[in-house]
JSON list of C-alpha atoms and ligand atoms in Angstrom, two decimals:
[
{"chain": "D", "resi": 1045, "resn": "MET", "atom": "CA", "xyz": [-8.73, 47.45, 141.47]},
{"chain": "D", "resi": 1046, "resn": "ILE", "atom": "CA", "xyz": [-5.69, 48.98, 140.77]},
{"chain": "D", "resi": 1047, "resn": "SER", "atom": "CA", "xyz": [-6.31, 51.07, 137.72]},
{"chain": "D", "resi": 1048, "resn": "ASN", "atom": "CA", "xyz": [-4.20, 50.01, 135.30]},
{"chain": "D", "resi": 1049, "resn": "ILE", "atom": "CA", "xyz": [-1.33, 52.74, 134.95]},
{"chain": "D", "resi": 1050, "resn": "GLN", "atom": "CA", "xyz": [1.29, 50.23, 132.02]},
{"chain": "D", "resi": 1051, "resn": "PRO", "atom": "CA", "xyz": [1.38, 50.14, 128.44]},
{"chain": "D", "resi": 1052, "resn": "ASN", "atom": "CA", "xyz": [-0.39, 47.05, 126.84]},
{"chain": "D", "resi": 1053, "resn": "ILE", "atom": "CA", "xyz": [1.56, 45.01, 125.09]},
{"chain": "D", "resi": 1054, "resn": "SER", "atom": "CA", "xyz": [0.71, 42.34, 122.61]},
{"chain": "D", "resi": 1055, "resn": "ASP", "atom": "CA", "xyz": [1.37, 38.33, 123.24]},
{"chain": "D", "resi": 1056, "resn": "ALA", "atom": "CA", "xyz": [4.16, 38.78, 120.97]},
{"chain": "D", "resi": 1057, "resn": "GLU", "atom": "CA", "xyz": [6.10, 41.55, 123.28]},
{"chain": "D", "resi": 1058, "resn": "TRP", "atom": "CA", "xyz": [5.13, 39.23, 126.13]},
{"chain": "D", "resi": 1059, "resn": "GLU", "atom": "CA", "xyz": [6.97, 36.34, 124.91]},
{"chain": "D", "resi": 1060, "resn": "ILE", "atom": "CA", "xyz": [9.91, 39.08, 124.75]},
{"chain": "D", "resi": 1061, "resn": "MET", "atom": "CA", "xyz": [9.51, 40.05, 127.52]},
{"chain": "D", "resi": 1062, "resn": "ARG", "atom": "CA", "xyz": [9.32, 36.75, 129.62]},
{"chain": "D", "resi": 1063, "resn": "VAL", "atom": "CA", "xyz": [12.99, 36.61, 128.20]},
{"chain": "D", "resi": 1064, "resn": "ALA", "atom": "CA", "xyz": [14.12, 39.67, 129.94]},
{"chain": "D", "resi": 1065, "resn": "TRP", "atom": "CA", "xyz": [12.30, 39.25, 133.08]},
{"chain": "D", "resi": 1066, "resn": "THR", "atom": "CA", "xyz": [14.54, 35.39, 133.47]},
{"chain": "D", "resi": 1067, "resn": "ASN", "atom": "CA", "xyz": [17.78, 36.96, 131.67]},
{"chain": "D", "resi": 1068, "resn": "GLN", "atom": "CA", "xyz": [17.36, 40.75, 133.28]},
{"chain": "D", "resi": 1069, "resn": "LYS", "atom": "CA", "xyz": [20.16, 41.46, 130.59]},
{"chain": "D", "resi": 1070, "resn": "VAL", "atom": "CA", "xyz": [20.54, 39.97, 127.45]},
{"chain": "D", "resi": 1071, "resn": "THR", "atom": "CA", "xyz": [20.88, 41.36, 123.49]},
{"chain": "D", "resi": 1072, "resn": "SER", "atom": "CA", "xyz": [18.69, 41.13, 120.73]},
{"chain": "D", "resi": 1073, "resn": "LYS", "atom": "CA", "xyz": [21.08, 37.66, 119.85]},
{"chain": "D", "resi": 1074, "resn": "GLN", "atom": "CA", "xyz": [19.99, 36.11, 123.28]},
{"chain": "D", "resi": 1075, "resn": "ILE", "atom": "CA", "xyz": [16.53, 37.33, 122.79]},
{"chain": "D", "resi": 1076, "resn": "THR", "atom": "CA", "xyz": [16.33, 36.07, 119.56]},
{"chain": "D", "resi": 1077, "resn": "ALA", "atom": "CA", "xyz": [18.18, 32.38, 119.85]},
{"chain": "D", "resi": 1078, "resn": "ILE", "atom": "CA", "xyz": [15.30, 31.58, 123.27]},
{"chain": "D", "resi": 1079, "resn": "VAL", "atom": "CA", "xyz": [12.64, 32.65, 121.40]},
{"chain": "D", "resi": 1080, "resn": "LYS", "atom": "CA", "xyz": [13.20, 31.19, 118.24]},
{"chain": "D", "resi": 1081, "resn": "GLU", "atom": "CA", "xyz": [12.28, 27.99, 118.66]},
{"chain": "D", "resi": 1082, "resn": "LYS", "atom": "CA", "xyz": [9.42, 29.01, 119.80]},
{"chain": "D", "resi": 1083, "resn": "MET", "atom": "CA", "xyz": [7.75, 31.25, 117.84]},
{"chain": "D", "resi": 1084, "resn": "ASN", "atom": "CA", "xyz": [9.27, 30.61, 115.37]},
{"chain": "D", "resi": 1085, "resn": "TRP", "atom": "CA", "xyz": [10.70, 34.60, 114.23]},
{"chain": "D", "resi": 1086, "resn": "LYS", "atom": "CA", "xyz": [13.30, 35.72, 112.43]},
{"chain": "D", "resi": 1087, "resn": "GLN", "atom": "CA", "xyz": [15.56, 38.02, 113.83]},
{"chain": "D", "resi": 1088, "resn": "ALA", "atom": "CA", "xyz": [14.21, 41.01, 112.23]},
{"chain": "D", "resi": 1089, "resn": "THR", "atom": "CA", "xyz": [11.23, 40.78, 114.21]},
{"chain": "D", "resi": 1090, "resn": "ILE", "atom": "CA", "xyz": [12.51, 40.38, 117.29]},
{"chain": "D", "resi": 1091, "resn": "LYS", "atom": "CA", "xyz": [13.86, 43.10, 116.76]},
{"chain": "D", "resi": 1092, "resn": "THR", "atom": "CA", "xyz": [10.93, 45.10, 115.58]},
{"chain": "D", "resi": 1093, "resn": "LEU", "atom": "CA", "xyz": [9.34, 43.95, 118.88]},
{"chain": "D", "resi": 1094, "resn": "ILE", "atom": "CA", "xyz": [12.15, 45.08, 121.04]},
{"chain": "D", "resi": 1095, "resn": "GLY", "atom": "CA", "xyz": [11.65, 48.52, 119.54]},
{"chain": "D", "resi": 1096, "resn": "ARG", "atom": "CA", "xyz": [8.32, 48.56, 120.77]},
{"chain": "D", "resi": 1097, "resn": "LEU", "atom": "CA", "xyz": [9.06, 47.49, 123.92]},
{"chain": "D", "resi": 1098, "resn": "VAL", "atom": "CA", "xyz": [11.68, 50.02, 124.43]},
{"chain": "D", "resi": 1099, "resn": "ASP", "atom": "CA", "xyz": [9.13, 52.89, 123.08]},
{"chain": "D", "resi": 1100, "resn": "LYS", "atom": "CA", "xyz": [6.83, 51.87, 125.81]},
{"chain": "D", "resi": 1101, "resn": "GLY", "atom": "CA", "xyz": [9.28, 51.73, 128.57]},
{"chain": "D", "resi": 1102, "resn": "MET", "atom": "CA", "xyz": [9.29, 47.91, 129.15]},
{"chain": "D", "resi": 1103, "resn": "LEU", "atom": "CA", "xyz": [12.65, 48.30, 128.50]},
{"chain": "D", "resi": 1104, "resn": "GLN", "atom": "CA", "xyz": [16.20, 50.36, 129.11]},
{"chain": "D", "resi": 1105, "resn": "THR", "atom": "CA", "xyz": [18.83, 50.31, 126.17]},
{"chain": "D", "resi": 1106, "resn": "GLU", "atom": "CA", "xyz": [22.79, 49.54, 127.36]},
{"chain": "D", "resi": 1107, "resn": "ALA", "atom": "CA", "xyz": [25.58, 49.91, 125.03]},
{"chain": "D", "resi": 1108, "resn": "LEU", "atom": "CA", "xyz": [28.12, 47.76, 125.75]},
{"chain": "D", "resi": 1109, "resn": "GLY", "atom": "CA", "xyz": [30.57, 47.08, 123.12]},
{"chain": "D", "resi": 1110, "resn": "ASN", "atom": "CA", "xyz": [29.38, 47.64, 119.86]},
{"chain": "D", "resi": 1111, "resn": "LYS", "atom": "CA", "xyz": [26.31, 45.44, 121.07]},
{"chain": "D", "resi": 1112, "resn": "TYR", "atom": "CA", "xyz": [22.94, 46.33, 123.08]},
{"chain": "D", "resi": 1113, "resn": "LEU", "atom": "CA", "xyz": [21.68, 44.85, 126.81]},
{"chain": "D", "resi": 1114, "resn": "TYR", "atom": "CA", "xyz": [18.42, 45.37, 126.86]},
{"chain": "D", "resi": 1115, "resn": "SER", "atom": "CA", "xyz": [16.70, 44.97, 131.20]},
{"chain": "D", "resi": 1116, "resn": "PRO", "atom": "CA", "xyz": [13.08, 45.50, 132.04]},
{"chain": "D", "resi": 1117, "resn": "LEU", "atom": "CA", "xyz": [11.97, 48.44, 133.41]},
{"chain": "D", "resi": 1118, "resn": "ILE", "atom": "CA", "xyz": [8.61, 47.05, 134.88]},
{"chain": "D", "resi": 1119, "resn": "THR", "atom": "CA", "xyz": [8.76, 43.60, 137.01]},
{"chain": "D", "resi": 1120, "resn": "GLU", "atom": "CA", "xyz": [6.74, 40.47, 135.74]},
{"chain": "D", "resi": 1121, "resn": "GLU", "atom": "CA", "xyz": [4.67, 40.33, 138.85]},
{"chain": "D", "resi": 1122, "resn": "GLU", "atom": "CA", "xyz": [3.89, 44.31, 137.98]},
{"chain": "D", "resi": 1123, "resn": "SER", "atom": "CA", "xyz": [2.74, 43.48, 134.59]},
{"chain": "D", "resi": 1124, "resn": "LEU", "atom": "CA", "xyz": [0.90, 40.28, 135.21]},
{"chain": "D", "resi": 1125, "resn": "LYS", "atom": "CA", "xyz": [-0.94, 42.25, 137.69]},
{"chain": "D", "resi": 1126, "resn": "SER", "atom": "CA", "xyz": [-2.16, 44.54, 135.20]},
{"chain": "D", "resi": 1127, "resn": "LYS", "atom": "CA", "xyz": [-2.82, 42.06, 132.64]},
{"chain": "D", "resi": 1128, "resn": "THR", "atom": "CA", "xyz": [-5.41, 40.45, 134.84]},
{"chain": "D", "resi": 1129, "resn": "ASN", "atom": "CA", "xyz": [-6.59, 43.90, 136.20]},
{"chain": "D", "resi": 1130, "resn": "ASP", "atom": "CA", "xyz": [-7.34, 44.62, 132.43]},
{"chain": "D", "resi": 1131, "resn": "PHE", "atom": "CA", "xyz": [-9.49, 41.54, 131.87]},
{"chain": "D", "resi": 1132, "resn": "PHE", "atom": "CA", "xyz": [-11.55, 42.02, 135.17]},
{"chain": "D", "resi": 1133, "resn": "ASP", "atom": "CA", "xyz": [-12.11, 45.81, 133.63]},
{"chain": "D", "resi": 1134, "resn": "HIS", "atom": "CA", "xyz": [-13.79, 43.76, 130.49]},
{"chain": "D", "resi": 1135, "resn": "VAL", "atom": "CA", "xyz": [-16.35, 41.25, 133.52]},
{"chain": "D", "resi": 1136, "resn": "CYS", "atom": "CA", "xyz": [-19.44, 42.77, 135.27]},
{"chain": "D", "resi": 1137, "resn": "ASN", "atom": "CA", "xyz": [-18.33, 42.74, 138.87]},
{"chain": "D", "resi": 1138, "resn": "ARG", "atom": "CA", "xyz": [-21.11, 40.07, 139.85]},
{"chain": "D", "resi": 1139, "resn": "LYS", "atom": "CA", "xyz": [-19.82, 38.02, 137.70]},
{"chain": "D", "resi": 1140, "resn": "VAL", "atom": "CA", "xyz": [-15.77, 38.23, 139.29]},
{"chain": "D", "resi": 1141, "resn": "GLY", "atom": "CA", "xyz": [-16.11, 36.09, 142.20]},
{"chain": "D", "resi": 1142, "resn": "LEU", "atom": "CA", "xyz": [-17.03, 33.20, 139.26]},
{"chain": "D", "resi": 1143, "resn": "THR", "atom": "CA", "xyz": [-14.57, 34.01, 136.93]},
{"chain": "D", "resi": 1144, "resn": "ILE", "atom": "CA", "xyz": [-11.91, 32.98, 139.75]},
{"chain": "D", "resi": 1145, "resn": "ALA", "atom": "CA", "xyz": [-13.43, 30.53, 140.94]},
{"chain": "D", "resi": 1146, "resn": "ASN", "atom": "CA", "xyz": [-13.26, 28.82, 137.33]},
{"chain": "D", "resi": 1147, "resn": "LEU", "atom": "CA", "xyz": [-9.86, 29.82, 136.77]},
{"chain": "D", "resi": 1148, "resn": "ILE", "atom": "CA", "xyz": [-8.50, 28.08, 140.39]},
{"chain": "D", "resi": 1149, "resn": "SER", "atom": "CA", "xyz": [-10.90, 25.01, 139.45]},
{"chain": "D", "resi": 1150, "resn": "GLU", "atom": "CA", "xyz": [-9.07, 24.47, 136.19]},
{"chain": "D", "resi": 1151, "resn": "ALA", "atom": "CA", "xyz": [-5.55, 25.15, 137.80]},
{"chain": "D", "resi": 1152, "resn": "THR", "atom": "CA", "xyz": [-2.85, 22.73, 138.97]},
{"chain": "D", "resi": 1153, "resn": "LEU", "atom": "CA", "xyz": [-1.54, 23.93, 142.56]},
{"chain": "D", "resi": 1154, "resn": "SER", "atom": "CA", "xyz": [0.90, 23.59, 145.27]},
{"chain": "D", "resi": 1155, "resn": "HIS", "atom": "CA", "xyz": [0.34, 22.89, 149.14]},
{"chain": "D", "resi": 1156, "resn": "ALA", "atom": "CA", "xyz": [1.49, 26.34, 149.16]},
{"chain": "D", "resi": 1157, "resn": "ASP", "atom": "CA", "xyz": [-1.01, 27.50, 146.34]},
{"chain": "D", "resi": 1158, "resn": "VAL", "atom": "CA", "xyz": [-3.50, 26.31, 148.38]},
{"chain": "D", "resi": 1159, "resn": "GLN", "atom": "CA", "xyz": [-2.63, 27.59, 151.47]},
{"chain": "D", "resi": 1160, "resn": "MET", "atom": "CA", "xyz": [-1.99, 30.98, 150.32]},
{"chain": "D", "resi": 1161, "resn": "LEU", "atom": "CA", "xyz": [-5.21, 31.22, 149.38]},
{"chain": "D", "resi": 1162, "resn": "GLU", "atom": "CA", "xyz": [-7.63, 29.45, 152.58]},
{"chain": "D", "resi": 1163, "resn": "GLU", "atom": "CA", "xyz": [-5.91, 32.69, 154.10]},
{"chain": "D", "resi": 1164, "resn": "LEU", "atom": "CA", "xyz": [-6.54, 34.88, 151.80]},
{"chain": "D", "resi": 1165, "resn": "LEU", "atom": "CA", "xyz": [-10.12, 33.20, 151.46]},
{"chain": "D", "resi": 1166, "resn": "LYS", "atom": "CA", "xyz": [-10.75, 33.94, 155.15]},
{"chain": "D", "resi": 1167, "resn": "GLY", "atom": "CA", "xyz": [-9.44, 37.40, 155.00]},
{"chain": "D", "resi": 1168, "resn": "LYS", "atom": "CA", "xyz": [-11.62, 38.32, 152.64]},
{"chain": "D", "resi": 1169, "resn": "ARG", "atom": "CA", "xyz": [-14.76, 36.95, 154.83]},
{"chain": "D", "resi": 1170, "resn": "ASN", "atom": "CA", "xyz": [-14.25, 39.57, 157.18]},
{"chain": "D", "resi": 1171, "resn": "GLU", "atom": "CA", "xyz": [-14.89, 42.35, 153.90]},
{"chain": "D", "resi": 1172, "resn": "ALA", "atom": "CA", "xyz": [-17.77, 40.64, 152.15]},
{"chain": "D", "resi": 1173, "resn": "VAL", "atom": "CA", "xyz": [-20.30, 42.14, 151.38]},
{"chain": "D", "resi": 1174, "resn": "ASP", "atom": "CA", "xyz": [-24.17, 40.84, 150.20]},
{"chain": "D", "resi": 1175, "resn": "VAL", "atom": "CA", "xyz": [-24.34, 42.34, 147.45]},
{"chain": "D", "resi": 1176, "resn": "VAL", "atom": "CA", "xyz": [-21.17, 43.29, 144.94]},
{"chain": "D", "resi": 1177, "resn": "SER", "atom": "CA", "xyz": [-22.22, 46.70, 142.86]},
{"chain": "D", "resi": 1178, "resn": "CYS", "atom": "CA", "xyz": [-22.35, 46.56, 139.33]},
{"chain": "D", "resi": 1179, "resn": "ASP", "atom": "CA", "xyz": [-21.83, 49.46, 137.01]},
{"chain": "D", "resi": 1180, "resn": "CYS", "atom": "CA", "xyz": [-21.82, 48.18, 133.59]},
{"chain": "D", "resi": 1181, "resn": "ILE", "atom": "CA", "xyz": [-23.63, 50.39, 130.89]},
{"chain": "D", "resi": 1182, "resn": "PRO", "atom": "CA", "xyz": [-26.81, 48.98, 130.22]},
{"chain": "D", "resi": 1183, "resn": "GLY", "atom": "CA", "xyz": [-27.29, 45.79, 127.68]},
{"chain": "D", "resi": 1184, "resn": "GLN", "atom": "CA", "xyz": [-23.74, 44.70, 128.77]},
{"chain": "D", "resi": 1185, "resn": "CYS", "atom": "CA", "xyz": [-25.11, 42.89, 131.48]},
{"chain": "D", "resi": 1186, "resn": "ASP", "atom": "CA", "xyz": [-28.37, 41.47, 132.61]},
{"chain": "D", "resi": 1187, "resn": "CYS", "atom": "CA", "xyz": [-27.90, 42.42, 136.17]},
{"chain": "D", "resi": 1188, "resn": "GLN", "atom": "CA", "xyz": [-29.11, 45.39, 136.95]},
{"chain": "D", "resi": 1189, "resn": "ASN", "atom": "CA", "xyz": [-32.67, 45.00, 135.20]},
{"chain": "D", "resi": 1190, "resn": "HIS", "atom": "CA", "xyz": [-32.52, 47.14, 132.30]},
{"chain": "D", "resi": 1191, "resn": "GLN", "atom": "CA", "xyz": [-34.63, 47.27, 130.08]},
{"chain": "D", "resi": 1192, "resn": "HIS", "atom": "CA", "xyz": [-34.86, 48.20, 126.50]},
{"chain": "J", "resi": 136, "resn": "LIG", "atom": "ZN1", "xyz": [-22.65, 43.88, 135.78]}
]
């Protein structure tokens, strides 16, 4: 798994990033117009969130006349990857397969998605191990037979 080198961003900040990823260059006014309905936030709240994202190196600022344009410094794909890796860091290695299976079974997938997953799994078959090693600490999973 790739180590998490990206800043941790909150769910609220994620909503702002989605606007930046979709529109690339946006003013805080445009961001407000887009998320206002969904999130019911005030302009001041949105400005705070944008400020945090700039501090975290997620957004860059560019002056345009008397306003600022914000654009993403990290792609949506990179962020999603980091977020899912982050999640799996909190799961016993031996439960990852089952967790992924649950995700797949609950997802609505296109034919192209299914094709992609089938091809991925064909490759995985060649690298599969007999038993996935677990590096949890004693008491956080029961696959190592820890005694207390
Ligand atoms: Zn474990």
